[in-house]
Coordinates of C-alpha atoms in Angstrom, one line a residue:
Chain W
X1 CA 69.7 113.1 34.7
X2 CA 71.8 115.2 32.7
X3 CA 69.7 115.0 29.6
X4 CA 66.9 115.6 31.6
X5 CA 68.7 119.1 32.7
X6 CA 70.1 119.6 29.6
X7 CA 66.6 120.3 28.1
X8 CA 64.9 122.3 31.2
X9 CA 65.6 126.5 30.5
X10 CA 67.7 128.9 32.1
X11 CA 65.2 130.1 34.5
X12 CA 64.4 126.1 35.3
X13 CA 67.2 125.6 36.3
X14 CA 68.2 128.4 38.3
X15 CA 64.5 127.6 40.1
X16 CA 66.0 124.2 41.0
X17 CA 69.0 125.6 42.0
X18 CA 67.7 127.5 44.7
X19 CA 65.8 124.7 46.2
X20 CA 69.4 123.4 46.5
X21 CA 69.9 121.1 43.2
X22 CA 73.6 121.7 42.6
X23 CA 73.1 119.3 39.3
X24 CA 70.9 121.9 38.0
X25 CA 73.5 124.6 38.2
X26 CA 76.5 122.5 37.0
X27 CA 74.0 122.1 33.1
X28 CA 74.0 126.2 34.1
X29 CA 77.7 125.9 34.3
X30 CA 78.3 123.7 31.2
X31 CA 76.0 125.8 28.8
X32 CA 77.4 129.0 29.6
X33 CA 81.0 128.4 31.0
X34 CA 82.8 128.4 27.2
X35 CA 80.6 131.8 26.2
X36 CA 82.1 133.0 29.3
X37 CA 85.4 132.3 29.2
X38 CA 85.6 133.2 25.1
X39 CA 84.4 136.9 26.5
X40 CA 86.7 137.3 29.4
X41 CA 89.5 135.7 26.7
X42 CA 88.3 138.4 24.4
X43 CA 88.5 141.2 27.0
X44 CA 91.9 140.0 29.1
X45 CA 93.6 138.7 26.4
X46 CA 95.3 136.2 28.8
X47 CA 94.1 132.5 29.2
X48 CA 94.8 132.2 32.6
X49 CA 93.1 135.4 33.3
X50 CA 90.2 134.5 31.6
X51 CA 89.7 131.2 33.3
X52 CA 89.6 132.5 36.3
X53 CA 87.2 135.2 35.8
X54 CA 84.9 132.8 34.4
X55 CA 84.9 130.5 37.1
X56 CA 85.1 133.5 39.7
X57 CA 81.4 134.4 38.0
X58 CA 79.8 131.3 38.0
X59 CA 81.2 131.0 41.3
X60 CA 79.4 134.2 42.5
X61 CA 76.7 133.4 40.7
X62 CA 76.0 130.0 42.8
X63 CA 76.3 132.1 45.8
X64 CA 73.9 134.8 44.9
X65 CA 71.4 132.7 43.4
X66 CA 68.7 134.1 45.5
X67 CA 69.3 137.4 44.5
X68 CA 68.5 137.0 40.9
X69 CA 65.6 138.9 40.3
X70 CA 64.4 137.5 37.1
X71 CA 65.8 134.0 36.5
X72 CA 65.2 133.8 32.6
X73 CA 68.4 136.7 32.4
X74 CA 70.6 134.1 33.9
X75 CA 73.1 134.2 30.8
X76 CA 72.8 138.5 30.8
X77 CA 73.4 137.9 34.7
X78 CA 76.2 136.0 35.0
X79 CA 78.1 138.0 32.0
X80 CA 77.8 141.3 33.8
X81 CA 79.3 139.5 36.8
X82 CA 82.1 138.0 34.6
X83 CA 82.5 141.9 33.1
X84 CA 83.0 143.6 36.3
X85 CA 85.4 141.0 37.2
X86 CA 87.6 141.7 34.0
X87 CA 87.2 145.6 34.5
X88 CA 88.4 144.9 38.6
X89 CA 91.2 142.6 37.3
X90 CA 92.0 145.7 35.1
X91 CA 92.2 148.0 38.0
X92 CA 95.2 145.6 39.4
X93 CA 98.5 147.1 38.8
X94 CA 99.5 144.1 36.4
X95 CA 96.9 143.7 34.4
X96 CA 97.4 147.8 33.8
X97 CA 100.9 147.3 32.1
X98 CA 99.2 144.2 29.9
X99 CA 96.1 146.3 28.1
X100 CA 94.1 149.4 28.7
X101 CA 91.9 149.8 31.0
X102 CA 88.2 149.1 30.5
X103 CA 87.4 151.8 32.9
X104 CA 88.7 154.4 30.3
X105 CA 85.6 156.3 28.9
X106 CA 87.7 158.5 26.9
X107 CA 87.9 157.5 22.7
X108 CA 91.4 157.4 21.9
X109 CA 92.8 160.1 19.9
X110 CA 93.7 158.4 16.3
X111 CA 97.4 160.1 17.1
X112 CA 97.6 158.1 20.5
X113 CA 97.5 154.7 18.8
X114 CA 101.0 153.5 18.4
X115 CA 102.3 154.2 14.8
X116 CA 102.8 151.1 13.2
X117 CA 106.8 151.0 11.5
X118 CA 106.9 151.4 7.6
X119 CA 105.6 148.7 5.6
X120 CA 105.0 146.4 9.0
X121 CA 101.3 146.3 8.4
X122 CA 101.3 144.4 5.7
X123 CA 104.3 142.2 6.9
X124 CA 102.4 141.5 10.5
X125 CA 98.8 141.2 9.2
X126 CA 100.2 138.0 7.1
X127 CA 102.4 137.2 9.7
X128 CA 99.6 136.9 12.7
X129 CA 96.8 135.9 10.9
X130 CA 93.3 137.9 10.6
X131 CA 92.4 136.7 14.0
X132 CA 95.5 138.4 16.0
X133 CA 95.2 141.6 13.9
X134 CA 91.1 141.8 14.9
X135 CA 92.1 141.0 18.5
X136 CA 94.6 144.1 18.2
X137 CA 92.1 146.2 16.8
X138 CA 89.6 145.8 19.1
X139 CA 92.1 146.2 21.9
X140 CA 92.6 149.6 20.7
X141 CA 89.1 150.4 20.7
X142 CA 87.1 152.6 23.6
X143 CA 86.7 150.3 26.6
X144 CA 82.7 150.2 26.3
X145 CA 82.9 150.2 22.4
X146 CA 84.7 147.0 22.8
X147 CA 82.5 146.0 25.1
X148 CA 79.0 146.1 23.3
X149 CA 80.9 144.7 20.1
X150 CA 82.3 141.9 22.1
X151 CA 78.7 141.3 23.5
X152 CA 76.8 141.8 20.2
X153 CA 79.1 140.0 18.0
X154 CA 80.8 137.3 19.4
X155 CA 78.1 136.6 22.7
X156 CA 75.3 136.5 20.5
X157 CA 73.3 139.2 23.4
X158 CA 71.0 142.0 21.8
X159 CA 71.0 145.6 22.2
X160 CA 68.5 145.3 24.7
X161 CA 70.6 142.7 26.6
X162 CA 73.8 144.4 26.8
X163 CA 72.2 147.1 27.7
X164 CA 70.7 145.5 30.9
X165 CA 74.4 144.3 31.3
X166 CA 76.3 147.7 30.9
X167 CA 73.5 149.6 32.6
X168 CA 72.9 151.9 29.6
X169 CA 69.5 152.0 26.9
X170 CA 69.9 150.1 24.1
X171 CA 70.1 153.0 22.0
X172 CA 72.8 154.1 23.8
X173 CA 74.6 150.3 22.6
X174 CA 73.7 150.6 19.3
X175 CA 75.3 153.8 19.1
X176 CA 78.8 152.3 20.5
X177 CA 78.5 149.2 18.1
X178 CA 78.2 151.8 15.2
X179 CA 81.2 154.0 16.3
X180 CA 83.5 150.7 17.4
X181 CA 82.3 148.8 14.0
X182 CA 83.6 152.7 12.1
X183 CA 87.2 152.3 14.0
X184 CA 87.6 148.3 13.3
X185 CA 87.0 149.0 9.4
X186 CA 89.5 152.3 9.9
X187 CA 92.2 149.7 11.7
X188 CA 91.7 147.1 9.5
X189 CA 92.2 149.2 6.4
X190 CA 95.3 151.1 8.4
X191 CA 96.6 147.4 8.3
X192 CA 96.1 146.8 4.7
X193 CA 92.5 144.6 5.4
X194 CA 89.2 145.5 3.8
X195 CA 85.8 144.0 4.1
X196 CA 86.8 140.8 2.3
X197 CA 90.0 140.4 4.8
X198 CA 92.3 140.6 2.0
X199 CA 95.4 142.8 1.5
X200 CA 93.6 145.7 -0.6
X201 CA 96.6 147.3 -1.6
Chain J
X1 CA 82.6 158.5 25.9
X2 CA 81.5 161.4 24.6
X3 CA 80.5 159.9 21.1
X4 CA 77.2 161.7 19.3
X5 CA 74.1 160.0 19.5
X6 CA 73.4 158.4 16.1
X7 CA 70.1 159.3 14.4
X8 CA 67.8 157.2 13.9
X9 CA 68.0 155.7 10.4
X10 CA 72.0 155.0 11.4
X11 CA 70.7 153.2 14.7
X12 CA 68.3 151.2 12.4
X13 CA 71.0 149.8 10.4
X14 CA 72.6 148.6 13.0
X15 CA 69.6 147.1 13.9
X16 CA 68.9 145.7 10.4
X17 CA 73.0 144.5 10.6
X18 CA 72.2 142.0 13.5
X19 CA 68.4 141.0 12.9
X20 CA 66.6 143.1 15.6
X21 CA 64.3 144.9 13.2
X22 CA 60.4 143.7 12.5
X23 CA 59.7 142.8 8.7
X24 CA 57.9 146.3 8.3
X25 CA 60.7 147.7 9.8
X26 CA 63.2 146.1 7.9
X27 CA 61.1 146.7 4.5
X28 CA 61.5 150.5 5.4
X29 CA 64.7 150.5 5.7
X30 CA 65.4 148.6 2.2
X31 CA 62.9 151.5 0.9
X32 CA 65.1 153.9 2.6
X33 CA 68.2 152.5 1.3
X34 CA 67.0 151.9 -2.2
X35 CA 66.1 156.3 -2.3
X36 CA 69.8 156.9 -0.6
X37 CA 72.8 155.1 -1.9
X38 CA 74.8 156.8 1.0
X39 CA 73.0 155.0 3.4
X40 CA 72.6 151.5 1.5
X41 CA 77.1 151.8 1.2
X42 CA 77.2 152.4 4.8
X43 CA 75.5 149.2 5.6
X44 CA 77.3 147.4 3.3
X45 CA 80.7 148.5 5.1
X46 CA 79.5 147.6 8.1
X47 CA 78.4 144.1 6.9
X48 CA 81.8 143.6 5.2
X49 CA 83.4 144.8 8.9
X50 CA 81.4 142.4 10.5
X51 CA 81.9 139.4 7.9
X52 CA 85.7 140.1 8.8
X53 CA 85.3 140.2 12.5
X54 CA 84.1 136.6 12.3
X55 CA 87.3 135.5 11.9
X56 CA 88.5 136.2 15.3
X57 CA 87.9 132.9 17.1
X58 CA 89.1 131.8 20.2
X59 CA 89.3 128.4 21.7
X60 CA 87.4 127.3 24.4
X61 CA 88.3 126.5 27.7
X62 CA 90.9 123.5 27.9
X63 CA 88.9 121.9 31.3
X64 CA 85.5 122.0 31.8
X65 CA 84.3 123.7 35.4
X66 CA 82.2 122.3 38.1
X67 CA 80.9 123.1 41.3
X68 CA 83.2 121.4 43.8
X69 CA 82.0 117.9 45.1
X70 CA 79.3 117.7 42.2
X71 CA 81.4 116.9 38.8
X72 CA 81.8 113.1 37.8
X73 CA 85.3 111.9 39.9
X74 CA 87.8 110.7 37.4
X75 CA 90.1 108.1 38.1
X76 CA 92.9 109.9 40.0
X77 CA 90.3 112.2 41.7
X78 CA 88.5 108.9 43.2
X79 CA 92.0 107.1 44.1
X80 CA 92.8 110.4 46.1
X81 CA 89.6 110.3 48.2
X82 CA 90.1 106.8 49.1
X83 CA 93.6 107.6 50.6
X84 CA 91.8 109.5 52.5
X85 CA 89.3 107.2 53.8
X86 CA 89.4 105.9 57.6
X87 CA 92.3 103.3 58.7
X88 CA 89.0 101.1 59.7
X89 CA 87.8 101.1 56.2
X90 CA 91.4 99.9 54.9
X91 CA 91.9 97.6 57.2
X92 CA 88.6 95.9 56.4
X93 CA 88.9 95.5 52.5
X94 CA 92.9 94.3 53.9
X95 CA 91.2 91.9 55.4
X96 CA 89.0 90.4 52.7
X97 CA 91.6 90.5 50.5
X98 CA 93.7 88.6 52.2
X99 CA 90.7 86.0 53.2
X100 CA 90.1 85.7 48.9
X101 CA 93.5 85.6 48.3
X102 CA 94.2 82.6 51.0
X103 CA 90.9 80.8 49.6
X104 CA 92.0 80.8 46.5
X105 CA 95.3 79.4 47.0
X106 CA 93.8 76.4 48.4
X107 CA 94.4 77.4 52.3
X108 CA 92.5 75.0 54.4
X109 CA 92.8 74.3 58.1
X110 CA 92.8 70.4 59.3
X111 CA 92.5 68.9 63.0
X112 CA 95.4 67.3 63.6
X113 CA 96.0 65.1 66.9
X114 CA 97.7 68.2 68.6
X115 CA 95.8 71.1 67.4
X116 CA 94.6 72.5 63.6
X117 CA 97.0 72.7 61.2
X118 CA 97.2 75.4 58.4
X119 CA 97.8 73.6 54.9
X120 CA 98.1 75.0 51.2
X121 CA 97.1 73.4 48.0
X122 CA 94.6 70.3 47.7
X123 CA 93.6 67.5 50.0
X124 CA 96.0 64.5 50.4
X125 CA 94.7 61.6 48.9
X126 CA 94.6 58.9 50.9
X127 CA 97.7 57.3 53.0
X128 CA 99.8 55.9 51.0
X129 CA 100.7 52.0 52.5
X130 CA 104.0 52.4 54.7
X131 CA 107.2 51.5 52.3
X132 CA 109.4 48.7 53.1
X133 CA 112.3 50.8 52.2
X134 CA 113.3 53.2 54.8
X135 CA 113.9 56.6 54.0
X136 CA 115.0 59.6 55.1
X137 CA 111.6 61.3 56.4
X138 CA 110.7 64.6 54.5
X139 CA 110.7 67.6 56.3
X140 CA 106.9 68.4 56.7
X141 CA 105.8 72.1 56.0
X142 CA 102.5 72.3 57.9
X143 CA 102.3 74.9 60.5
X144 CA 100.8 73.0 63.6
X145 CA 99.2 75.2 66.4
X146 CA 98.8 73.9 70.1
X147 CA 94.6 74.0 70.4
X148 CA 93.8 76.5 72.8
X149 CA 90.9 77.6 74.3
X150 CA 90.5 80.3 72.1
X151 CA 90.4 78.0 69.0
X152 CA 87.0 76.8 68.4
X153 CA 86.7 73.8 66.5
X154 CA 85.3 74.3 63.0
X155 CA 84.4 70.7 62.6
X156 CA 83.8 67.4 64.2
X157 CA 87.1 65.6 66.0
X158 CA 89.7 64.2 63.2
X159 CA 87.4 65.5 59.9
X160 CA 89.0 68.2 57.9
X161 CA 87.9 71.2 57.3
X162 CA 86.2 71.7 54.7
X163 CA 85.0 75.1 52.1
X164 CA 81.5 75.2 53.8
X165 CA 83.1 75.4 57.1
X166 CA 85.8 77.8 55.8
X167 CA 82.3 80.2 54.1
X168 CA 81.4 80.2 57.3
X169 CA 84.4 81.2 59.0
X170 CA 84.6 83.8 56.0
X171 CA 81.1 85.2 56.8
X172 CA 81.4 85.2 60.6
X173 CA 84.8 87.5 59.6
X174 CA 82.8 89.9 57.5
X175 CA 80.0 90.1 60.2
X176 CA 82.5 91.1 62.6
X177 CA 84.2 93.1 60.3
X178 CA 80.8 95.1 59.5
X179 CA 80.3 94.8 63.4
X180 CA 83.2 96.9 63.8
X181 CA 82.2 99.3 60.9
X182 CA 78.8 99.7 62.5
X183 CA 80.4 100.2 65.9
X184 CA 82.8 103.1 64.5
X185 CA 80.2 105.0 63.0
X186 CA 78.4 105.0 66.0
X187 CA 81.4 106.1 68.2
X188 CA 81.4 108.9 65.9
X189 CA 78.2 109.9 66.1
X190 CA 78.1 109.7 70.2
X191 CA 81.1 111.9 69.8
X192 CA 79.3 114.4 67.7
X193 CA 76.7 114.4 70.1
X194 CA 78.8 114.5 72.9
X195 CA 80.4 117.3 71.3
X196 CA 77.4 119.4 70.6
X197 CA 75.9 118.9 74.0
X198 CA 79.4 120.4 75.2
X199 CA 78.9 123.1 73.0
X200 CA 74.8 123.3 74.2
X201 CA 76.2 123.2 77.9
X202 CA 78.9 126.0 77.1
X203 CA 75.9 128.4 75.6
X204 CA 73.5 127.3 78.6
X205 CA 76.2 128.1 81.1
X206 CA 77.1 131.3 79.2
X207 CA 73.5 132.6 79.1
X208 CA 72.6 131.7 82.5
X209 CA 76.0 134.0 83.8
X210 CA 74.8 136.5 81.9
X211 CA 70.9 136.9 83.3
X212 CA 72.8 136.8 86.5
X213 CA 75.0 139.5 86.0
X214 CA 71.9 141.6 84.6
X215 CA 69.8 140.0 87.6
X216 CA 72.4 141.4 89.7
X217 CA 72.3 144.8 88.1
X218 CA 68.7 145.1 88.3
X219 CA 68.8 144.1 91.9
X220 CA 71.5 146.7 92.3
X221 CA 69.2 149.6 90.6
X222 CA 66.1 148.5 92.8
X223 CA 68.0 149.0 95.7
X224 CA 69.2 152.0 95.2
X225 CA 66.0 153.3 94.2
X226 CA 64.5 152.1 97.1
X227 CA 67.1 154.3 99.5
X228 CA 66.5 156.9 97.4
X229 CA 62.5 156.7 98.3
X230 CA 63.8 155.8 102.1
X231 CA 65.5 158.9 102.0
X232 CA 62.7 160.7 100.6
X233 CA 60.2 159.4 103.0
X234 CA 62.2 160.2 105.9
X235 CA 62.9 163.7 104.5
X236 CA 58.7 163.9 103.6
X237 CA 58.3 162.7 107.7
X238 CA 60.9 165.6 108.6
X239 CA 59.0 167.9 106.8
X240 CA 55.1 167.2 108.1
X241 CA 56.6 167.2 111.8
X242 CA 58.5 170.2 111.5
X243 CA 55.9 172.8 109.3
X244 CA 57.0 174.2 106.1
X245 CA 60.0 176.4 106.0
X246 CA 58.9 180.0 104.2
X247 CA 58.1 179.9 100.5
X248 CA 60.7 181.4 98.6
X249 CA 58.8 183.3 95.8
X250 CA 59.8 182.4 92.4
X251 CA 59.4 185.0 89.9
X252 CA 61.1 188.1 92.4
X253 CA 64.9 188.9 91.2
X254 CA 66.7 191.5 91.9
X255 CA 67.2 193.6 88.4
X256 CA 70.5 195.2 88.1
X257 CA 71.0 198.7 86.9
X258 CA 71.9 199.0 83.2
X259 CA 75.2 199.3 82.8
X260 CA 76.6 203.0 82.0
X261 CA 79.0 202.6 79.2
X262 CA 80.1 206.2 79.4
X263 CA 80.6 205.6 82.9
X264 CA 82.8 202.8 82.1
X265 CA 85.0 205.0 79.7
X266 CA 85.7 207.9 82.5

């Protein structure tokens, strides 16, 4: 039976689902569950956080089954779900002390990023390893910047895609990619990391 | 965001940088990049920034989700539902436990001159010859029951029991048992039904007071309306037996004077 699912498409399965196959959705649920939760991950920062947004969205998902219009963008679906449940947990007084908001259109003034202490890059990028500097750096980065990279890079969604999930033309993404792919290699430099992610100085 | 719009050679590298571009497309661009060195180091950054990116990875979740009531049960899950199965249910595989476990250890019920006696372990061999040495007699262990009327006999007068009879006993148990099963299910569903016809009478009873009240409200309307046309009639009869009273004519007012606002000031 699972196999069976396994090897039926998105929009298959979301077809079965509506005619009230809950097996269907649960191969949904186990194909897209991780990509979910490494994005909300990616975006909250916390675990817990991020598990529940992803369950939260395939929760929704389930229940408005019907109301996807075109069932092969199940995967682009259910991550725009699982993205305005991460920008509503944002709008929650605690999640506003842990990061900055993703509602925040404005860039960030290179000034307003914190100024990292004397010789500390060096010292932390060793320290935390590549992967906690890169998570850093992208936390610093324009909330829909650090979307589309997020969605590009690590989801494995086109322009097109992301920009049927962030409700702007894909030109419009390519242009944040551009801009949030020109602050990371800033960042990273700022922290002593060039393209090769070794200490360049 | 108010970031500028990239042109169009930028926005195909960033195409080029994550596959979206056709081969002619892509060809272009290599063109393009081999006339402008500019534009060939700019990709190369952001190919280097996105090499580095690729070390950010982040674990997956530590328990996999399900819709509720569809995953696979683990062991713990399915020894919490069948706490919470019904007493009947318990009670039953109780029952056949016990009936296996007593099997097993040999039970076995023989007639005895007073009743059926209960015995464990295997059949006595046969009577031993009485001993010419008196002893002191053993205490015996059996359990004898008085034979009621409510004990029917499993086999003929003064044979014992034997594992047939006891299958049989065993299966008349579990017939009973299912019996009840069968019995409890059904309760259930008369009280569901009961329930639901409760409900159904409720709505009935519920709908029915309310076309009365609106019956009642019609009937009030229709009455008045027909006083009103009583009242009309009778006014209608008044008016053919007595003649018409003098027409008042309609469009004849009386027109003021214009007011003198000169007047007013003296």
């Amino acid at each position: 039976m699972g196999d069976r699912m396994n090897r039926l498409t998105d929009a298959e399965l979301v077809l079965l689902t509506r005619q009230g196959n809950t097996q269907a959705f649960n191969s949904l649920v186990e194909r897209w569950d991780a990509s979910l939760y490494r994005f909300a991950r990616r975006l909250l920062g916390d675990p817990e956080d991020a598990r529940d947004v992803s369950q939260e969205a395939l929760v929704k998902a389930y229940l408005n089954i019907r109301r996807l219009r075109d069932p092969e963008k199940f995967k682009a679906w259910v991550h725009h779900i699982a993205l305005n449940l991460c920008r509503d947990r944002h709008r929650s007084p605690r999640a506003r002390v842990a990061t900055r908001p993703l509602e925040d259109d404005e860039p960030a003034p290179p000034g307003a990023w914190p100024a990292a202490p004397a010789a500390a890059p060096d010292r932390d990028a060793h320290r935390a390893g590549l992967a906690g500097v890169l998570g850093e750096v992208l936390d610093r980065l324009p909330a829909e910047q650090r979307v589309a990279i997020l969605l590009r890079e690590y989801q494995g969604f086109t322009s097109q895609e992301i920009g049927e999930i962030t409700g702007v033309p894909a030109a419009t993404v390519r242009t944040r990619i551009y801009y949030g792919l020109k602050s990371v290699r800033r960042m990273l430099q700022e922290r002593g990391i060039d393209g090769a992610g070794l200490d360049s100085r | 965001m108010n970031e500028r719009p990239i042109d169009a050679h930028t926005e195909q590298l960033i195409a080029a940088l994550y596959g979206e571009l056709s081969p002619e497309e892509e060809a272009a661009l290599r063109a393009r990049m081999d006339a402008d060195p500019g534009l060939r180091a700019e990709y190369l950054e952001l190919s280097e920034t996105r090499a580095v990116m690729g070390a950010w990875d982040v674990e997956g979740p530590a328990s996999p989700f399900a819709l509720p009531g569809t995953a696979p049960a683990g062991f713990g899950e399915r020894l919490r539902r069948a706490f919470r199965a019904p007493l009947l249910t318990w009670g039953f595989a109780g029952a056949t436990l016990a009936l296996v476990g007593l099997l097993i250890a040999g039970f076995r019920v023989d007639r005895v001159d007073r009743g059926l006696a209960f015995r464990f372990g295997p059949e006595p061999a046969a009577a031993p010859a009485p001993s010419l040495v008196s002893g002191p007699a053993a205490p015996s262990t059996d359990v004898v029951l008085p034979q009621g009327p409510e004990m029917t006999p499993v086999a003929e007068q003064g044979v014992p029991v034997t594992r047939e009879d006891l299958d049989r006993y065993a299966g008349g148990i579990m017939q009973a048992m299912s019996g009840l099963l069968d019995n409890y299910q059904e309760r259930r569903n008369a009280e569901l039904a009961y329930i639901l016809k409760g409900f159904y009478d409720t709505m009935t009873s519920e709908q029915e007071k309310k076309y009365q009240e609106l019956r009642s409200q019609v009937h009030g309307v229709g009455m008045g309306l027909l006083a009103e046309q009583s009242v009309t009639n009778a006014a209608l009869k008044d008016l053919m037996e007595r003649g018409a009273p003098p027409a008042t004519p309609l469009n004849v007012y009386e027109e003021k004077p214009p007011l003198n606002r000169n007047e007013d000031k003296q």
